[in-house]
Amino acid sequence: MWIKTKGKIAIKFFRNIFGRGKNSPRELELSNFILGPTVGTGSYATVCLAALRGDTFAQTDDGNSASSLLCGSSSSDLFSTNGVGMGDVKNGKDEHYAKLSHIVDHHDGRRYGYRNGLHGESIGDSEWQSARNSSASDIMNLSPSCNESYTSPLQGYTNLNQEDNTSQSNDFSPALFTCALKILHKRKIVNDRQTKHLLNEKRILESINHPFIVHYLGSFQDPINVYLILEYVPGGELFTYLRRSTLDLYTTQFYASEILSALDFLHSRSIVYRDLKPENILLDAQGHIRLVDFGFAKRIRNKTFTICGTHEYLAPEIFLRKGHDKSVDLWSLGVLIYEMLVGEAPFYDKDPQRTYRKALENKIYFPPYISESARSIVEALLRVDPTLRLGSRGMAEVWSHAFFRSTKFFGQSAPIKPVINGIWDTGNFLEYPEVWRRYHERVTKVEQERFFSEF
């Protein structure tokens, strides 16, 4: 499980044990993990909950132990948010995001355009079941000095006794570090011409750090698959909550603000996300969001012409092949705000072509209960002409809209509280089949050197 700390500290530690450092003792391989249930599948990716085995841990390059590296900063350094306000967020300053950042369990999964396209059955691994039954004292096996320097993320879990977290041992339990293991089949990636998207995902994730974006922790590979190690977020997809009920105005404003914060951060670094939808927004143990699945994300200078995304969230300039920029994310945000309030996308049709026609006609039906500020923000974000779209002159334009101006979300408790029965709980996700083990076809030596040498 991820303890609350600065993302860069945890990332440094994991890259060292993943064989990235000069003196790292070993390369990471699949046998270093206890594999848990599959929590997501896609066209060429499967996501499993996993835990690093205890014998994987070793000293880092500078001789520090795992506990001293992860717990070397004081809690005041890690969690102080004094002076962090909307103005600081809009400036996109790394130090403010680092102070807000905390790593707690996370999952990454993808629908590839099908709202119910994931299917499944969980893994019945006896070793995993044993790990699930670990007590809090088994899991949080930290030294007293380490315990004094951080706030435990076990707060908020319903069945763990934090008074047990006082072990004198400096060793880490085999079950301490859980993660989401994203497994990507090389042959399918090459066949589907997704190699650039995979490289973009890795390069972008390893270069960013934001409290509302999934943390990337490393990668490794074998002859058949590439494995991305990500934080595991146990609260499930926003999509699941929207299937149960629409959201009230405040809840919609709260989550739209966190999403906008993540998009603002990405856009300030010339990154367009291009796959905003409820399936790619997960809730952590406290109910705050993590934006996941960066397979379609891309660094751009001006315009790009790749057609990608999910049809009911596509901005017109994408499906019209006119070239697009970061404003496509704002169109998707408008669709998402409407969906959170109403329960379905404004232009949705099973036939993508009909969805596109409806988007161009731009006739949006608003139920009577929709507030004036919500109606206004949706209409402003869903303008067909991207040069007239709210935010086309900068994110400050979006933040200043009445819909966001009235919402205080930093430092506030999230309106949705996921039910999580322990650190191994996957109950907020559907169950999916373990399909990734069925693939055995390998890439050629030339393909390996050309497409996968970075992993």
Short mmCIF file of C-alpha atoms in Angstrom, two decimals:
data_model
loop_
_atom_site.label_atom_id
_atom_site.label_comp_id
_atom_site.label_asym_id
_atom_site.label_seq_id
_atom_site.Cartn_x
_atom_site.Cartn_y
_atom_site.Cartn_z
CA MET A 1 0.00 0.00 0.00
CA TRP A 2 1.27 3.48 -0.72
CA ILE A 3 2.08 5.64 2.26
CA LYS A 4 1.42 9.34 1.98
CA THR A 5 4.58 11.03 0.79
CA LYS A 6 5.90 13.21 -1.96
CA GLY A 7 5.38 11.53 -5.30
CA LYS A 8 8.98 12.11 -6.37
CA ILE A 9 10.34 10.39 -3.24
CA ALA A 10 8.24 7.29 -3.82
CA ILE A 11 9.00 7.29 -7.54
CA LYS A 12 12.76 7.49 -6.84
CA PHE A 13 12.51 4.55 -4.45
CA PHE A 14 10.56 2.39 -6.86
CA ARG A 15 12.76 3.18 -9.82
CA ASN A 16 15.73 2.09 -7.77
CA ILE A 17 14.24 -1.26 -6.81
CA PHE A 18 13.01 -1.68 -10.39
CA GLY A 19 16.60 -1.81 -11.58
CA ARG A 20 16.78 1.79 -12.80
CA GLY A 21 19.64 2.92 -10.55
CA LYS A 22 23.36 2.40 -11.15
CA ASN A 23 23.77 -0.03 -8.25
CA SER A 24 20.36 -1.65 -8.34
CA PRO A 25 20.71 -5.31 -7.40
CA ARG A 26 18.26 -6.80 -9.88
CA GLU A 27 15.86 -6.22 -12.72
CA LEU A 28 12.22 -6.48 -11.76
CA GLU A 29 10.24 -9.39 -13.18
CA LEU A 30 6.71 -10.70 -12.88
CA SER A 31 7.72 -13.29 -10.28
CA ASN A 32 8.48 -10.41 -7.89
CA PHE A 33 4.74 -9.76 -7.60
CA ILE A 34 1.83 -11.47 -5.93
CA LEU A 35 -0.96 -10.99 -8.49
CA GLY A 36 -4.47 -10.16 -7.33
CA PRO A 37 -7.80 -9.77 -9.12
CA THR A 38 -8.05 -8.31 -12.60
CA VAL A 39 -9.72 -4.91 -12.22
CA GLY A 40 -9.78 -3.84 -15.87
CA THR A 41 -9.33 -5.09 -19.42
CA GLY A 42 -9.09 -3.43 -22.82
CA SER A 43 -8.11 -4.09 -26.41
CA TYR A 44 -4.47 -4.79 -25.54
CA ALA A 45 -4.22 -4.02 -21.81
CA THR A 46 -5.19 -5.79 -18.61
CA VAL A 47 -4.93 -4.21 -15.17
CA CYS A 48 -4.35 -6.32 -12.06
CA LEU A 49 -4.07 -5.43 -8.41
CA ALA A 50 -0.65 -6.65 -7.28
CA ALA A 51 1.77 -6.60 -4.34
CA LEU A 52 5.55 -6.64 -4.41
CA ARG A 53 7.08 -9.60 -2.60
CA GLY A 54 9.21 -8.84 0.44
CA ASP A 55 12.46 -10.16 -1.06
CA THR A 56 12.21 -7.55 -3.83
CA PHE A 57 13.24 -4.75 -1.48
CA ALA A 58 16.86 -3.73 -1.15
CA GLN A 59 18.95 -0.69 -0.37
CA THR A 60 18.80 2.19 -2.79
CA ASP A 61 21.73 3.56 -4.78
CA ASP A 62 22.74 5.98 -2.02
CA GLY A 63 22.66 3.28 0.65
CA ASN A 64 19.39 4.34 2.24
CA SER A 65 16.91 1.74 3.35
CA ALA A 66 13.40 1.73 1.95
CA SER A 67 11.97 3.12 5.17
CA SER A 68 14.48 5.97 5.45
CA LEU A 69 13.91 7.02 1.84
CA LEU A 70 10.14 6.94 2.04
CA CYS A 71 9.94 8.50 5.47
CA GLY A 72 12.84 10.93 5.38
CA SER A 73 10.72 14.08 5.07
CA SER A 74 8.76 15.56 7.92
CA SER A 75 4.99 15.47 7.86
CA SER A 76 4.90 19.26 7.87
CA ASP A 77 6.94 19.30 4.65
CA LEU A 78 4.74 16.71 2.98
CA PHE A 79 1.28 17.85 3.94
CA SER A 80 1.39 21.60 4.48
CA THR A 81 -0.97 23.37 2.09
CA ASN A 82 -0.61 26.82 3.62
CA GLY A 83 -0.85 29.48 0.97
CA VAL A 84 -2.15 27.12 -1.68
CA GLY A 85 -5.18 28.70 -3.29
CA MET A 86 -6.84 28.80 -6.66
CA GLY A 87 -4.31 31.34 -7.90
CA ASP A 88 -1.44 28.99 -7.07
CA VAL A 89 -3.18 26.12 -8.78
CA LYS A 90 -3.70 28.11 -11.93
CA ASN A 91 -0.02 28.94 -12.02
CA GLY A 92 0.74 25.22 -12.11
CA LYS A 93 3.69 25.47 -9.70
CA ASP A 94 5.32 22.12 -9.00
CA GLU A 95 5.96 22.83 -5.33
CA HIS A 96 2.28 23.42 -4.63
CA TYR A 97 1.25 20.23 -6.38
CA ALA A 98 3.96 18.32 -4.51
CA LYS A 99 2.62 19.56 -1.18
CA LEU A 100 -0.87 18.45 -2.12
CA SER A 101 0.31 15.17 -3.57
CA HIS A 102 -0.20 11.92 -1.69
CA ILE A 103 0.12 8.40 -2.96
CA VAL A 104 -2.69 6.09 -1.98
CA ASP A 105 -3.78 2.91 -3.71
CA HIS A 106 -4.78 3.16 -7.43
CA HIS A 107 -5.99 1.32 -10.57
CA ASP A 108 -5.79 2.15 -14.26
CA GLY A 109 -8.24 0.66 -16.78
CA ARG A 110 -9.59 1.40 -20.21
CA ARG A 111 -12.84 0.94 -22.14
CA TYR A 112 -11.59 1.67 -25.67
CA GLY A 113 -14.85 3.28 -26.66
CA TYR A 114 -17.24 0.73 -25.16
CA ARG A 115 -19.08 1.97 -22.09
CA ASN A 116 -19.53 -1.58 -20.81
CA GLY A 117 -16.62 -3.15 -22.67
CA LEU A 118 -14.84 -4.72 -19.71
CA HIS A 119 -15.71 -8.23 -18.69
CA GLY A 120 -14.60 -10.67 -16.10
CA GLU A 121 -13.73 -13.04 -13.33
CA SER A 122 -11.18 -12.50 -10.56
CA ILE A 123 -8.00 -14.48 -9.94
CA GLY A 124 -8.19 -17.16 -7.27
CA ASP A 125 -4.56 -17.03 -6.17
CA SER A 126 -4.04 -18.68 -2.78
CA GLU A 127 -1.00 -16.52 -2.05
CA TRP A 128 -3.01 -13.42 -2.80
CA GLN A 129 -5.82 -14.60 -0.54
CA SER A 130 -3.26 -15.07 2.23
CA ALA A 131 -1.99 -11.53 1.70
CA ARG A 132 -5.54 -10.20 1.85
CA ASN A 133 -5.88 -11.65 5.34
CA SER A 134 -2.78 -9.82 6.65
CA SER A 135 -3.34 -7.73 9.75
CA ALA A 136 -2.43 -4.07 9.96
CA SER A 137 0.66 -4.96 11.99
CA ASP A 138 1.77 -7.37 9.25
CA ILE A 139 1.35 -4.69 6.61
CA MET A 140 2.65 -1.56 8.32
CA ASN A 141 5.93 -3.07 9.54
CA LEU A 142 7.77 0.24 9.93
CA SER A 143 10.33 1.63 12.35
CA PRO A 144 9.22 4.13 15.04
CA SER A 145 11.16 6.96 13.39
CA CYS A 146 9.35 6.29 10.14
CA ASN A 147 5.98 6.22 11.86
CA GLU A 148 6.62 9.65 13.34
CA SER A 149 7.19 11.28 9.97
CA TYR A 150 4.04 10.56 8.04
CA THR A 151 0.28 10.33 8.32
CA SER A 152 -0.90 6.80 7.66
CA PRO A 153 -3.25 6.26 4.72
CA LEU A 154 -4.91 3.52 6.75
CA GLN A 155 -7.10 6.31 8.06
CA GLY A 156 -10.41 5.94 6.29
CA TYR A 157 -10.20 2.16 5.96
CA THR A 158 -12.97 0.51 7.91
CA ASN A 159 -11.45 -2.68 9.29
CA LEU A 160 -7.83 -1.95 10.16
CA ASN A 161 -6.54 -1.13 13.63
CA GLN A 162 -3.96 1.63 13.39
CA GLU A 163 -2.78 1.01 16.93
CA ASP A 164 -1.00 -2.04 15.54
CA ASN A 165 1.29 0.13 13.39
CA THR A 166 4.11 0.35 15.95
CA SER A 167 6.40 -2.52 15.04
CA GLN A 168 10.09 -2.10 15.88
CA SER A 169 11.17 -3.91 12.73
CA ASN A 170 12.87 -2.08 9.87
CA ASP A 171 11.83 -4.77 7.41
CA PHE A 172 8.94 -4.36 5.03
CA SER A 173 6.13 -6.87 4.88
CA PRO A 174 5.71 -8.74 1.58
CA ALA A 175 2.26 -7.19 1.40
CA LEU A 176 3.28 -3.59 2.11
CA PHE A 177 3.44 -2.21 -1.43
CA THR A 178 0.33 -2.74 -3.49
CA CYS A 179 0.03 -1.32 -6.98
CA ALA A 180 -1.89 -1.53 -10.20
CA LEU A 181 0.02 -3.60 -12.72
CA LYS A 182 -0.96 -2.62 -16.26
CA ILE A 183 -0.09 -5.50 -18.57
CA LEU A 184 0.20 -4.71 -22.28
CA HIS A 185 0.65 -7.45 -24.88
CA LYS A 186 3.46 -6.48 -27.26
CA ARG A 187 2.19 -8.34 -30.31
CA LYS A 188 -1.26 -6.73 -30.09
CA ILE A 189 0.29 -3.30 -29.57
CA VAL A 190 2.37 -3.66 -32.72
CA ASN A 191 -0.50 -5.13 -34.74
CA ASP A 192 -2.86 -2.32 -33.69
CA ARG A 193 -0.20 0.34 -34.34
CA GLN A 194 -0.36 1.58 -30.76
CA THR A 195 3.38 1.71 -30.08
CA LYS A 196 3.53 5.52 -30.18
CA HIS A 197 0.60 5.77 -27.78
CA LEU A 198 2.31 3.40 -25.35
CA LEU A 199 5.55 5.38 -25.46
CA ASN A 200 3.64 8.65 -25.02
CA GLU A 201 1.85 7.21 -22.00
CA LYS A 202 5.10 6.15 -20.32
CA ARG A 203 7.03 9.33 -21.11
CA ILE A 204 4.24 11.64 -19.99
CA LEU A 205 3.40 9.78 -16.79
CA GLU A 206 7.02 9.57 -15.65
CA SER A 207 7.46 13.32 -16.20
CA ILE A 208 4.48 14.63 -14.18
CA ASN A 209 3.32 14.73 -10.58
CA HIS A 210 -0.11 15.99 -9.55
CA PRO A 211 -2.49 15.03 -6.74
CA PHE A 212 -5.34 14.25 -9.13
CA ILE A 213 -3.33 12.23 -11.67
CA VAL A 214 -2.28 8.60 -11.25
CA HIS A 215 1.33 8.17 -10.16
CA TYR A 216 3.60 6.18 -12.45
CA LEU A 217 6.17 4.13 -10.53
CA GLY A 218 8.13 2.21 -13.13
CA SER A 219 8.05 -0.39 -15.88
CA PHE A 220 9.57 -3.69 -16.90
CA GLN A 221 9.03 -6.26 -19.63
CA ASP A 222 9.41 -9.86 -20.65
CA PRO A 223 9.39 -11.36 -24.18
CA ILE A 224 5.58 -11.18 -24.37
CA ASN A 225 4.36 -8.20 -22.32
CA VAL A 226 5.21 -4.72 -21.11
CA TYR A 227 4.26 -3.96 -17.51
CA LEU A 228 3.53 -0.47 -16.19
CA ILE A 229 3.49 -0.11 -12.40
CA LEU A 230 0.96 2.47 -11.21
CA GLU A 231 -0.57 3.39 -7.89
CA TYR A 232 -3.77 1.53 -7.06
CA VAL A 233 -6.82 3.63 -6.20
CA PRO A 234 -9.49 1.53 -4.47
CA GLY A 235 -12.59 3.71 -4.80
CA GLY A 236 -13.59 2.56 -8.28
CA GLU A 237 -14.58 4.42 -11.44
CA LEU A 238 -16.74 7.53 -11.45
CA PHE A 239 -18.64 5.66 -14.17
CA THR A 240 -19.83 3.13 -11.57
CA TYR A 241 -21.25 5.85 -9.34
CA LEU A 242 -23.00 7.54 -12.27
CA ARG A 243 -24.69 4.25 -13.18
CA ARG A 244 -26.31 4.29 -9.74
CA SER A 245 -27.43 7.90 -9.68
CA THR A 246 -26.84 11.37 -11.05
CA LEU A 247 -24.82 13.79 -8.93
CA ASP A 248 -26.16 16.89 -7.22
CA LEU A 249 -24.86 20.33 -8.14
CA TYR A 250 -22.25 20.62 -5.38
CA THR A 251 -20.84 17.13 -6.00
CA THR A 252 -20.63 17.88 -9.72
CA GLN A 253 -18.89 21.20 -9.07
CA PHE A 254 -16.46 19.54 -6.66
CA TYR A 255 -15.36 16.78 -9.04
CA ALA A 256 -15.39 19.05 -12.08
CA SER A 257 -13.02 21.35 -10.17
CA GLU A 258 -10.60 18.51 -9.40
CA ILE A 259 -10.75 17.38 -13.03
CA LEU A 260 -10.15 20.94 -14.24
CA SER A 261 -7.17 21.21 -11.89
CA ALA A 262 -5.62 18.12 -13.50
CA LEU A 263 -6.34 19.39 -17.03
CA ASP A 264 -4.97 22.83 -16.17
CA PHE A 265 -1.76 21.18 -14.98
CA LEU A 266 -1.45 19.07 -18.15
CA HIS A 267 -2.21 21.96 -20.49
CA SER A 268 0.38 24.14 -18.74
CA ARG A 269 2.90 21.51 -19.84
CA SER A 270 1.59 21.35 -23.44
CA ILE A 271 -0.08 17.97 -22.85
CA VAL A 272 -3.50 17.20 -24.31
CA TYR A 273 -5.28 14.32 -22.55
CA ARG A 274 -7.91 13.34 -25.19
CA ASP A 275 -9.70 10.59 -23.28
CA LEU A 276 -11.73 12.29 -20.57
CA LYS A 277 -14.70 10.12 -19.55
CA PRO A 278 -16.10 8.65 -16.30
CA GLU A 279 -14.30 5.33 -16.85
CA ASN A 280 -10.94 7.12 -16.69
CA ILE A 281 -11.68 8.95 -13.45
CA LEU A 282 -11.11 6.90 -10.30
CA LEU A 283 -11.79 7.78 -6.67
CA ASP A 284 -9.20 7.23 -3.97
CA ALA A 285 -9.93 6.03 -0.42
CA GLN A 286 -10.93 9.56 0.61
CA GLY A 287 -13.12 10.11 -2.46
CA HIS A 288 -10.78 12.40 -4.42
CA ILE A 289 -10.14 11.76 -8.10
CA ARG A 290 -7.26 10.26 -10.03
CA LEU A 291 -7.12 10.79 -13.77
CA VAL A 292 -5.87 7.56 -15.36
CA ASP A 293 -5.10 5.99 -18.74
CA PHE A 294 -2.76 8.28 -20.65
CA GLY A 295 -2.65 6.13 -23.79
CA PHE A 296 -4.08 8.96 -25.92
CA ALA A 297 -2.23 11.79 -24.17
CA LYS A 298 0.27 13.71 -26.25
CA ARG A 299 2.60 16.68 -26.03
CA ILE A 300 1.68 19.16 -28.74
CA ARG A 301 2.90 22.55 -29.92
CA ASN A 302 0.10 23.58 -32.23
CA LYS A 303 -2.36 21.09 -33.69
CA THR A 304 -2.44 17.33 -34.05
CA PHE A 305 -4.60 15.24 -36.38
CA THR A 306 -4.83 11.81 -34.74
CA ILE A 307 -8.41 10.58 -34.35
CA CYS A 308 -8.75 8.99 -30.91
CA GLY A 309 -11.08 8.95 -27.94
CA THR A 310 -14.60 7.75 -27.15
CA HIS A 311 -17.26 8.89 -29.60
CA GLU A 312 -19.73 10.61 -27.22
CA TYR A 313 -16.89 12.74 -25.80
CA LEU A 314 -15.16 13.65 -29.09
CA ALA A 315 -14.95 17.33 -29.95
CA PRO A 316 -16.17 18.14 -33.48
CA GLU A 317 -12.72 19.17 -34.69
CA ILE A 318 -11.51 15.61 -34.00
CA PHE A 319 -14.13 13.70 -35.97
CA LEU A 320 -14.14 16.38 -38.71
CA ARG A 321 -10.37 15.82 -39.07
CA LYS A 322 -9.63 19.55 -38.95
CA GLY A 323 -6.76 19.19 -36.53
CA HIS A 324 -7.16 19.83 -32.83
CA ASP A 325 -5.40 21.24 -29.80
CA LYS A 326 -5.89 21.23 -26.02
CA SER A 327 -9.39 22.69 -26.28
CA VAL A 328 -10.74 19.22 -27.09
CA ASP A 329 -10.33 18.40 -23.39
CA LEU A 330 -12.62 21.30 -22.52
CA TRP A 331 -15.32 19.97 -24.85
CA SER A 332 -15.05 16.60 -23.09
CA LEU A 333 -15.29 18.37 -19.73
CA GLY A 334 -18.54 19.99 -20.86
CA VAL A 335 -19.93 16.58 -21.85
CA LEU A 336 -18.84 15.13 -18.51
CA ILE A 337 -20.40 17.93 -16.42
CA TYR A 338 -23.69 17.41 -18.25
CA GLU A 339 -23.49 13.64 -17.73
CA MET A 340 -22.81 13.99 -14.00
CA LEU A 341 -25.92 16.17 -13.62
CA VAL A 342 -28.29 14.49 -16.09
CA GLY A 343 -27.10 10.87 -16.25
CA GLU A 344 -26.16 10.61 -19.92
CA ALA A 345 -23.99 12.44 -22.43
CA PRO A 346 -25.80 15.32 -24.20
CA PHE A 347 -25.37 13.96 -27.74
CA TYR A 348 -25.20 10.23 -27.03
CA ASP A 349 -26.36 7.69 -29.60
CA LYS A 350 -25.27 4.09 -30.08
CA ASP A 351 -24.38 5.01 -33.65
CA PRO A 352 -21.27 7.22 -33.54
CA GLN A 353 -22.27 9.01 -36.75
CA ARG A 354 -25.56 10.09 -35.20
CA THR A 355 -23.69 11.28 -32.13
CA TYR A 356 -21.48 13.42 -34.36
CA ARG A 357 -24.49 14.89 -36.17
CA LYS A 358 -26.14 15.76 -32.86
CA ALA A 359 -22.94 17.40 -31.64
CA LEU A 360 -22.78 19.57 -34.77
CA GLU A 361 -26.47 20.50 -34.44
CA ASN A 362 -25.60 21.42 -30.84
CA LYS A 363 -29.13 21.22 -29.46
CA ILE A 364 -28.72 20.54 -25.75
CA TYR A 365 -31.72 19.57 -23.62
CA PHE A 366 -31.55 20.74 -20.01
CA PRO A 367 -33.96 19.30 -17.43
CA PRO A 368 -35.73 21.99 -15.35
CA TYR A 369 -33.64 21.29 -12.24
CA ILE A 370 -30.35 22.27 -13.91
CA SER A 371 -29.04 25.52 -12.41
CA GLU A 372 -28.26 28.59 -14.47
CA SER A 373 -24.52 28.35 -13.76
CA ALA A 374 -24.45 24.68 -14.81
CA ARG A 375 -26.39 25.41 -17.98
CA SER A 376 -24.06 28.29 -18.78
CA ILE A 377 -20.82 26.32 -18.28
CA VAL A 378 -22.04 23.40 -20.38
CA GLU A 379 -23.10 25.65 -23.25
CA ALA A 380 -19.83 27.58 -23.09
CA LEU A 381 -17.68 24.43 -23.13
CA LEU A 382 -19.72 22.74 -25.89
CA ARG A 383 -19.32 25.39 -28.56
CA VAL A 384 -18.62 23.73 -31.89
CA ASP A 385 -16.09 26.37 -32.93
CA PRO A 386 -13.04 25.75 -30.70
CA THR A 387 -11.97 29.40 -31.00
CA LEU A 388 -15.23 30.42 -29.29
CA ARG A 389 -15.12 27.67 -26.66
CA LEU A 390 -14.70 28.69 -23.04
CA GLY A 391 -11.01 28.32 -22.21
CA SER A 392 -9.77 29.04 -25.72
CA ARG A 393 -8.00 32.08 -24.27
CA GLY A 394 -6.59 30.23 -21.30
CA MET A 395 -7.70 28.21 -18.30
CA ALA A 396 -8.18 31.34 -16.17
CA GLU A 397 -11.25 31.97 -18.31
CA VAL A 398 -12.74 28.65 -17.17
CA TRP A 399 -11.81 29.08 -13.51
CA SER A 400 -13.47 32.50 -13.46
CA HIS A 401 -16.85 31.13 -14.59
CA ALA A 402 -19.57 31.27 -11.91
CA PHE A 403 -19.85 27.47 -11.92
CA PHE A 404 -16.28 27.11 -10.61
CA ARG A 405 -15.92 30.45 -8.85
CA SER A 406 -18.44 29.42 -6.18
CA THR A 407 -16.71 26.09 -5.42
CA LYS A 408 -13.98 25.60 -2.83
CA PHE A 409 -12.52 22.15 -3.30
CA PHE A 410 -8.87 22.22 -2.14
CA GLY A 411 -8.62 21.04 1.44
CA GLN A 412 -12.29 20.01 1.50
CA SER A 413 -13.63 16.53 2.24
CA ALA A 414 -14.87 14.77 -0.88
CA PRO A 415 -18.67 14.40 -1.17
CA ILE A 416 -18.47 10.70 -2.11
CA LYS A 417 -16.94 8.33 0.44
CA PRO A 418 -16.08 4.96 -1.15
CA VAL A 419 -16.75 1.89 0.98
CA ILE A 420 -13.42 0.08 1.32
CA ASN A 421 -13.11 -3.01 3.51
CA GLY A 422 -9.34 -3.21 3.84
CA ILE A 423 -6.34 -2.41 1.71
CA TRP A 424 -6.82 -5.39 -0.63
CA ASP A 425 -10.46 -4.62 -1.37
CA THR A 426 -11.43 -4.56 -5.07
CA GLY A 427 -15.15 -4.46 -4.36
CA ASN A 428 -15.61 -1.09 -6.06
CA PHE A 429 -14.59 -2.62 -9.40
CA LEU A 430 -16.37 -5.15 -11.55
CA GLU A 431 -14.79 -8.59 -11.87
CA TYR A 432 -12.95 -9.29 -15.11
CA PRO A 433 -11.38 -12.38 -16.71
CA GLU A 434 -7.67 -13.06 -16.53
CA VAL A 435 -7.31 -12.80 -20.30
CA TRP A 436 -3.72 -11.59 -20.52
CA ARG A 437 -2.24 -15.04 -19.84
CA ARG A 438 -3.83 -16.32 -23.06
CA TYR A 439 -1.45 -14.33 -25.24
CA HIS A 440 1.88 -15.99 -26.06
CA GLU A 441 2.84 -14.60 -29.48
CA ARG A 442 6.10 -12.68 -29.41
CA VAL A 443 7.38 -9.73 -31.39
CA THR A 444 10.38 -10.03 -33.68
CA LYS A 445 13.85 -8.97 -32.60
CA VAL A 446 13.63 -5.94 -34.89
CA GLU A 447 10.26 -4.93 -33.41
CA GLN A 448 11.60 -5.40 -29.89
CA GLU A 449 14.56 -3.11 -30.50
CA ARG A 450 12.49 -0.55 -32.39
CA PHE A 451 9.45 -0.25 -30.12
CA PHE A 452 10.21 -1.58 -26.64
CA SER A 453 13.81 -0.69 -25.83
CA GLU A 454 12.71 2.02 -23.37
CA PHE A 455 10.98 -0.37 -20.99
#
